[in-house]
Amino acid sequence: MRAMSALTSQTARLHALAVGVGLLALSLVHFARYWGSPPIPLLYGAAALVGFPVVGWVLHRGGYRGDALLLPVTAAIVGLGLAQIYRLQPSLMLRQATWVCLGFALLLGTLQLARDPSRLARYRYLSAAAALSLLGAALVFGVERGGARQWIDLGFVSFQPSEAVKVLLVVFLAAYLSEHGKWITEGRSRPLELRALGPVVVMLALSLLLLVVQRDLGGALLYFAIVLLMVYAATGRGDYVLVGAAAFVVGAAVCYLAFAHVRVRIDAWVDPWRDLPGAGYQIAQALFALGSGGLVGTGLGLGHPDLIPAVHTDLIFAAVAEELGFAGAVGVILLYALLLARAFGIALRAQPNVSRLLATGAACVLAVQTLLILGGATRLLPLTGITLPFMSYGGSSIVSNFVLLGLLHAVSHEAASPIRRSERQDGRPHP
């Protein structure tokens, strides 16, 4: 009991620190740019941040035994993101705060639904069908933004089906591979091996086809990486990864030749200075922002990240690096490193079944998204239009990432349960 009480006290201090960082960042932006105006966005942002310790308290009261660090680390990332969105687009910060609050409800709902992660395995084919249906709906009813037909506009709200699909894809792959992964791993019979891998290949092929038709190539890259990483995690077969990587290179070359906007984006990545006023303008401005930040930055609200097109969605990391400098950029990277370390740690501690693959899939989604957007902002990789998890503006991204966070909490709670520990020790179900 004393250990539990000490852990609760330590978690409360972590929450207070994370929320304090976010509130300080919001306050500095308000004083630097909006002093004298009504602090309504500031209050909205503060209310969203206070939700993190409230959710932590609800988890504690509900008997949660899992990882206590996931939520405070996420709170710090969300707080910095809200501060930057407030600085760049105050009206959008109100929406972002609303999406964060909705994310809390979805996190708790996901935790309750997946408290026994093996139950999700029953809905593997339903998840696959729902994922394909959402992508098909975007193709038929979607509207085009930024060269990609990936949005469904309902008038009062618009959303990206591809963000929900990544969660459904993780559920399908975790459930299917936990059941059929042994046939792929053993490799005793090539026909049986290919038959076991068939539904995964079909699901991936149909998803990629729909995404390519929609010209959402960033989403296609994300899905491809998720499938390869989860197949490797389930089977340990490096040959599949090599074959998949080769197929990706071929597919990327075909897309480069077939789609003009892909050529523009790749050419701008290779040499942004060749067409500085045009295609290279966004990445060039991001590089200028990174360079002008110096060691400690210009100060929150005192830089010029608003010169970067779509900075609040595609390149919010460049805005952080300009106004918080190298120190702030490294701090953000360390926060993501800590978040991903905890996520993969949960996967390693989970039972070697659907639970481990669920946590692995959720961690891989967050890791690939983080790598792609950080690489794009620093010109290590081409820009893909994918959001930085929990920081960039985007309701669809925020709520889907909170669902992934709920899956990680569910698996972590299961792994820490005394009943589950006894099952792992004696190999028998607990009576």
C-alpha positions as a printed Julia matrix, in Angstrom:
431×3 Matrix{Float64}:
   0.0     0.0     0.0
   2.85    2.38    0.81
   4.5     1.66   -2.54
   1.2     2.33   -4.34
   0.73    5.58   -2.42
   4.29    6.7    -3.23
   3.74    5.87   -6.91
   0.51    7.86   -6.93
   2.26   10.84   -5.35
   5.09   10.65   -7.87
   2.61   10.46  -10.76
   0.78   13.51   -9.41
   4.04   15.47   -9.36
   4.78   14.45  -12.93
   1.32   15.57  -14.01
   1.8    18.88  -12.22
   5.16   19.41  -13.93
   3.82   18.55  -17.4
   0.7    20.7   -17.03
   2.81   23.52  -15.58
   5.08   23.48  -18.65
   2.05   23.71  -20.93
   0.41   26.5   -18.94
   3.67   28.47  -18.85
   4.05   28.14  -22.63
   0.45   29.25  -23.22
   0.87   32.21  -20.87
   4.09   33.36  -22.54
   2.42   33.28  -25.95
  -0.54   35.27  -24.61
   1.65   37.93  -23.04
   3.9    38.18  -26.1
   1.21   38.4   -28.78
  -2.27   38.88  -27.37
  -1.8    41.01  -24.27
  -4.91   43.1   -23.72
  -7.24   40.78  -25.67
  -9.7    38.41  -23.94
  -7.82   35.31  -22.8
 -10.53   32.91  -24.01
  -8.16   30.67  -26.04
  -5.77   30.62  -23.09
  -8.55   29.38  -20.82
  -9.59   26.72  -23.32
  -6.02   25.48  -23.53
  -5.67   25.45  -19.75
  -8.9    23.48  -19.4
  -7.66   20.87  -21.88
  -4.36   20.5   -20.01
  -6.06   20.15  -16.64
  -7.89   17.19  -18.16
  -4.7    15.12  -18.04
  -4.43   14.88  -14.23
  -8.21   14.37  -14.11
  -7.87   11.38  -16.44
  -4.94   10.17  -14.34
  -7.15   10.36  -11.23
  -9.94    8.45  -12.99
  -7.48    5.74  -13.98
  -6.2     5.49  -10.41
  -9.71    5.28   -8.99
 -10.53    2.57  -11.52
  -7.65    0.39  -10.31
  -5.27    1.06  -13.18
  -1.91   -0.66  -12.57
  -0.09    0.05  -15.82
   2.47    2.58  -17.01
   2.11    5.85  -15.09
   4.45    7.89  -17.27
   2.62    7.75  -20.61
   0.02   10.33  -19.68
   2.33   13.02  -18.19
   4.72   12.8   -21.17
   1.79   13.16  -23.55
   0.54   16.12  -21.52
   3.86   17.94  -21.99
   3.8    17.33  -25.76
   0.17   18.42  -26.05
   0.86   21.54  -23.97
   3.69   22.67  -26.25
   1.54   21.94  -29.27
  -1.38   23.98  -27.93
   0.96   26.89  -27.2
   2.31   26.88  -30.75
  -1.15   26.58  -32.3
  -2.32   29.45  -30.08
   0.63   31.49  -31.32
   0.01   30.63  -34.99
  -3.78   30.23  -35.31
  -5.66   31.27  -32.12
  -9.07   30.29  -33.52
  -7.81   26.79  -34.33
  -6.48   26.35  -30.81
 -10.07   26.36  -29.53
 -10.83   23.44  -31.84
  -7.63   21.64  -30.9
  -8.48   21.92  -27.2
 -11.93   20.47  -27.95
 -10.38   17.55  -29.82
  -8.03   16.9   -26.91
 -11.0    16.73  -24.52
 -12.74   14.31  -26.89
  -9.5    12.33  -26.93
  -9.73   11.88  -23.15
 -13.16   10.27  -23.5
 -11.91    8.01  -26.3
  -8.83    7.01  -24.27
 -10.99    5.95  -21.32
 -13.48    4.22  -23.62
 -10.72    2.34  -25.43
  -9.18    1.28  -22.13
 -12.53   -0.1   -20.98
 -13.21   -1.84  -24.3
  -9.74   -3.34  -24.55
  -9.21   -4.13  -20.86
  -8.96   -7.7   -22.08
  -7.11   -7.08  -25.38
  -7.8   -10.62  -26.61
 -11.47   -9.68  -27.03
 -10.51   -7.4   -29.9
  -9.24  -10.45  -31.8
 -12.83  -11.49  -32.43
 -13.35   -8.42  -34.59
 -10.32   -8.73  -36.85
 -12.21   -9.11  -40.12
 -14.77   -6.53  -39.08
 -11.88   -4.11  -38.47
 -10.45   -4.85  -41.92
 -13.84   -4.34  -43.58
 -14.39   -1.08  -41.7
 -10.95    0.19  -42.71
 -11.54   -0.52  -46.4
 -15.03    0.98  -46.21
 -13.68    4.22  -44.73
 -11.03    4.49  -47.44
 -13.63    3.78  -50.1
 -15.93    6.43  -48.63
 -13.12    8.98  -48.85
 -12.62    8.07  -52.49
 -16.33    8.45  -53.34
 -17.41   11.28  -51.06
 -14.1    12.92  -50.19
 -12.93   16.42  -51.02
  -9.47   17.32  -52.24
  -7.12   19.39  -50.09
  -3.42   19.9   -50.68
  -3.44   17.64  -53.73
  -4.92   14.62  -51.88
  -8.52   13.41  -51.77
  -8.45   12.31  -48.15
 -11.09   14.4   -46.38
 -14.8    13.84  -45.82
 -16.64   17.11  -45.2
 -19.93   16.82  -43.3
 -20.48   20.58  -43.19
 -20.19   21.04  -39.44
 -17.01   18.96  -39.25
 -14.49   17.37  -41.61
 -12.28   14.39  -40.87
  -9.64   12.13  -42.4
 -10.79    8.5   -42.59
  -7.16    7.44  -43.0
  -6.48    8.39  -39.37
  -9.13    5.95  -38.11
  -7.93    3.34  -40.59
  -4.46    3.21  -39.02
  -6.04    2.13  -35.71
  -8.24   -0.47  -37.42
  -5.2    -1.73  -39.33
  -3.29   -2.25  -36.09
  -6.23   -4.17  -34.57
  -6.58   -6.39  -37.66
  -2.88   -7.14  -37.94
  -2.45   -7.82  -34.21
  -5.4   -10.22  -34.14
  -4.6   -12.0   -37.39
  -0.84  -12.34  -36.87
  -1.25  -13.57  -33.3
  -3.35  -16.43  -34.66
  -1.54  -17.22  -37.93
   1.96  -15.91  -37.31
   3.33  -19.37  -36.5
   2.6   -20.6   -40.02
   4.61  -17.71  -41.42
   7.41  -18.09  -38.87
   8.01  -21.82  -39.3
   8.24  -21.62  -43.08
   7.97  -25.41  -43.4
   5.52  -25.32  -46.28
   5.63  -22.46  -48.76
   1.96  -22.89  -49.82
   0.8   -22.8   -46.18
   3.09  -19.87  -45.49
   1.77  -17.84  -48.41
  -1.82  -18.79  -47.6
  -1.37  -17.54  -44.04
   0.16  -14.31  -45.31
  -2.5   -13.86  -48.0
  -5.1   -11.81  -46.05
  -2.38   -9.42  -44.85
  -1.12   -8.89  -48.4
  -4.66   -8.41  -49.74
  -5.51   -5.93  -47.0
  -2.31   -3.99  -47.62
  -2.73   -4.02  -51.4
  -6.32   -2.77  -51.29
  -5.46   -0.06  -48.75
  -2.49    1.14  -50.79
  -4.52    1.1   -54.01
  -7.21    3.28  -52.47
  -4.65    5.64  -50.97
  -2.76    5.96  -54.24
  -5.98    6.72  -56.11
  -6.72    9.37  -53.48
  -3.1    10.57  -53.86
  -2.55   10.29  -50.11
   0.96    8.94  -50.48
   2.0     9.91  -46.95
  -0.74    7.65  -45.59
   0.35    4.89  -47.98
   3.9     5.1   -46.66
   2.64    4.95  -43.07
   0.47    1.87  -43.72
   3.26    0.11  -45.56
   5.67    0.7   -42.68
   3.11   -0.51  -40.12
   2.52   -3.78  -41.97
   6.22   -4.51  -42.44
   7.1    -3.73  -38.84
   4.22   -5.75  -37.38
   4.88   -8.75  -39.63
   8.52   -8.67  -38.53
   7.51   -8.33  -34.86
   5.16  -11.31  -35.18
   7.42  -13.61  -37.2
  11.01  -12.38  -37.0
  11.27  -12.97  -40.75
  13.73  -10.42  -42.13
  13.25  -11.71  -45.68
   9.72  -10.3   -45.74
  11.05   -6.92  -44.69
  13.61   -6.98  -47.5
  11.03   -7.99  -50.09
   8.66   -5.32  -48.8
  11.37   -2.65  -48.86
  12.22   -3.57  -52.46
   8.55   -3.39  -53.41
   8.32    0.02  -51.76
  11.27    1.34  -53.77
   9.64    0.14  -56.99
   6.29    1.59  -56.0
   7.86    4.91  -55.04
   9.55    5.12  -58.44
   6.25    4.42  -60.19
   4.46    7.08  -58.13
   7.23    9.57  -58.91
   6.72    9.01  -62.62
   2.92    8.87  -62.47
   2.0    11.78  -60.17
   3.09   15.35  -60.79
   2.64   16.46  -57.17
   4.94   13.64  -56.02
   7.64   14.81  -58.43
   7.23   18.37  -57.18
   7.59   17.28  -53.56
  10.62   15.06  -54.2
  12.34   17.7   -56.34
  11.71   20.33  -53.66
  13.26   18.01  -51.09
  16.34   17.31  -53.2
  16.95   20.97  -54.07
  14.56   23.5   -52.51
  16.69   26.41  -53.7
  16.08   25.67  -57.39
  12.49   26.93  -57.13
  12.64   28.99  -53.96
   9.57   31.18  -54.61
   7.5    28.15  -55.64
   7.78   24.47  -54.78
  10.8    24.9   -52.49
   9.34   27.76  -50.47
   7.83   25.7   -47.63
  10.87   23.57  -46.87
  13.23   26.54  -47.33
  11.28   28.62  -44.8
  11.37   25.68  -42.4
  15.14   25.51  -42.75
  15.41   29.27  -42.19
  13.33   28.86  -39.02
  15.55   26.04  -37.77
  18.67   28.11  -38.42
  17.4    31.35  -36.89
  16.43   29.76  -33.58
  19.96   29.57  -32.3
  20.63   27.92  -28.95
  17.64   29.14  -26.92
  15.36   30.56  -29.6
  13.68   33.89  -30.17
  11.15   33.33  -27.4
   7.57   32.05  -27.61
   5.52   34.42  -29.75
   8.55   36.44  -30.86
   9.71   34.55  -33.96
   8.33   34.41  -37.5
   7.22   30.78  -38.01
   4.0    32.09  -39.56
   6.03   32.61  -42.76
   6.05   28.82  -43.23
   3.02   27.57  -45.2
   0.86   25.08  -43.26
   3.23   25.38  -40.31
   0.59   24.41  -37.73
   0.02   21.04  -39.42
   3.05   19.99  -41.44
   5.95   21.8   -39.8
   5.09   22.68  -36.23
   8.47   21.29  -35.15
  10.18   24.05  -37.15
   8.1    26.63  -35.27
   9.19   25.12  -31.94
  12.84   25.09  -33.05
  12.72   28.77  -34.04
  11.08   30.07  -30.87
  12.62   27.66  -28.35
  15.9    27.13  -30.17
  18.15   24.09  -30.24
  17.48   23.46  -26.56
  13.72   23.39  -27.08
  13.99   21.21  -30.2
  16.15   18.69  -28.32
  13.67   18.78  -25.45
  10.8    17.92  -27.79
  12.8    15.09  -29.35
  13.59   13.73  -25.88
   9.89   13.84  -24.96
   9.05   11.78  -28.04
  11.95    9.42  -27.32
  10.61    8.9   -23.79
   7.04    8.38  -25.05
   8.18    5.81  -27.62
  10.49    4.09  -25.13
   7.57    3.62  -22.74
   5.34    2.41  -25.59
   7.83   -0.2   -26.81
   8.57   -1.13  -23.2
   4.88   -1.93  -22.74
   5.05   -4.18  -25.81
   8.08   -6.02  -24.43
   6.38   -6.62  -21.07
   3.07   -7.72  -22.58
   1.98  -11.31  -22.97
   3.29  -12.87  -26.2
  -0.06  -12.86  -27.97
  -2.45  -10.28  -29.38
  -1.63   -7.93  -26.5
   2.03   -7.67  -27.46
   1.19   -7.08  -31.11
  -1.41   -4.43  -30.25
   1.13   -2.51  -28.21
   3.8    -3.01  -30.88
   1.45   -1.73  -33.57
   0.44    1.33  -31.57
   4.07    2.12  -30.77
   5.1     1.65  -34.42
   2.4     4.04  -35.65
   3.55    6.77  -33.27
   7.22    6.09  -34.04
   6.83    6.15  -37.84
   4.73    9.32  -37.75
   7.26   11.04  -35.5
  10.19    9.96  -37.67
   8.5    11.07  -40.9
   7.56   14.55  -39.71
  10.82   15.24  -37.85
  12.74   14.01  -40.87
  10.62   16.18  -43.16
  11.1    19.29  -41.02
  14.88   18.86  -41.01
  15.07   17.82  -44.7
  16.33   14.35  -43.88
  13.19   12.96  -45.56
  10.66   14.35  -48.03
   7.62   16.06  -46.56
   4.67   13.66  -46.4
   1.91   15.81  -44.92
   1.64   13.53  -41.88
   1.06   15.25  -38.55
   3.41   15.17  -35.57
   1.57   13.05  -32.95
  -0.17   15.03  -30.19
   1.44   18.3   -31.28
   0.32   19.28  -34.79
  -3.13   20.7   -35.4
  -5.66   18.13  -36.59
  -8.73   16.69  -34.93
  -8.63   13.33  -36.75
  -5.0    12.83  -35.81
  -5.49   13.83  -32.18
  -8.43   11.52  -31.51
  -6.89    8.52  -33.33
  -3.64    8.94  -31.39
  -5.56    9.05  -28.12
  -7.18    5.75  -29.12
  -3.69    4.31  -29.65
  -2.75    5.68  -26.23
  -5.79    3.9   -24.8
  -4.64    0.62  -26.36
  -1.2     1.07  -24.79
  -2.77    1.74  -21.39
  -4.98   -1.35  -21.74
  -2.06   -3.63  -22.58
   0.07   -2.1   -19.83
  -2.69   -2.62  -17.26
  -3.14   -6.25  -18.34
   0.61   -6.93  -18.08
   0.73   -5.48  -14.54
  -2.36   -7.31  -13.29
  -1.61   -9.82  -10.49
  -3.87  -12.36  -12.2
  -1.97  -12.06  -15.48
   1.37  -12.3   -13.66
   0.29  -15.55  -11.97
  -0.78  -16.95  -15.34
   2.64  -16.23  -16.81
   4.4   -17.8   -13.81
   2.55  -21.12  -13.57
   1.27  -21.4   -17.14
  -2.31  -22.05  -15.97
  -5.36  -19.78  -16.16
  -6.18  -18.17  -12.86
  -9.33  -19.7   -11.33
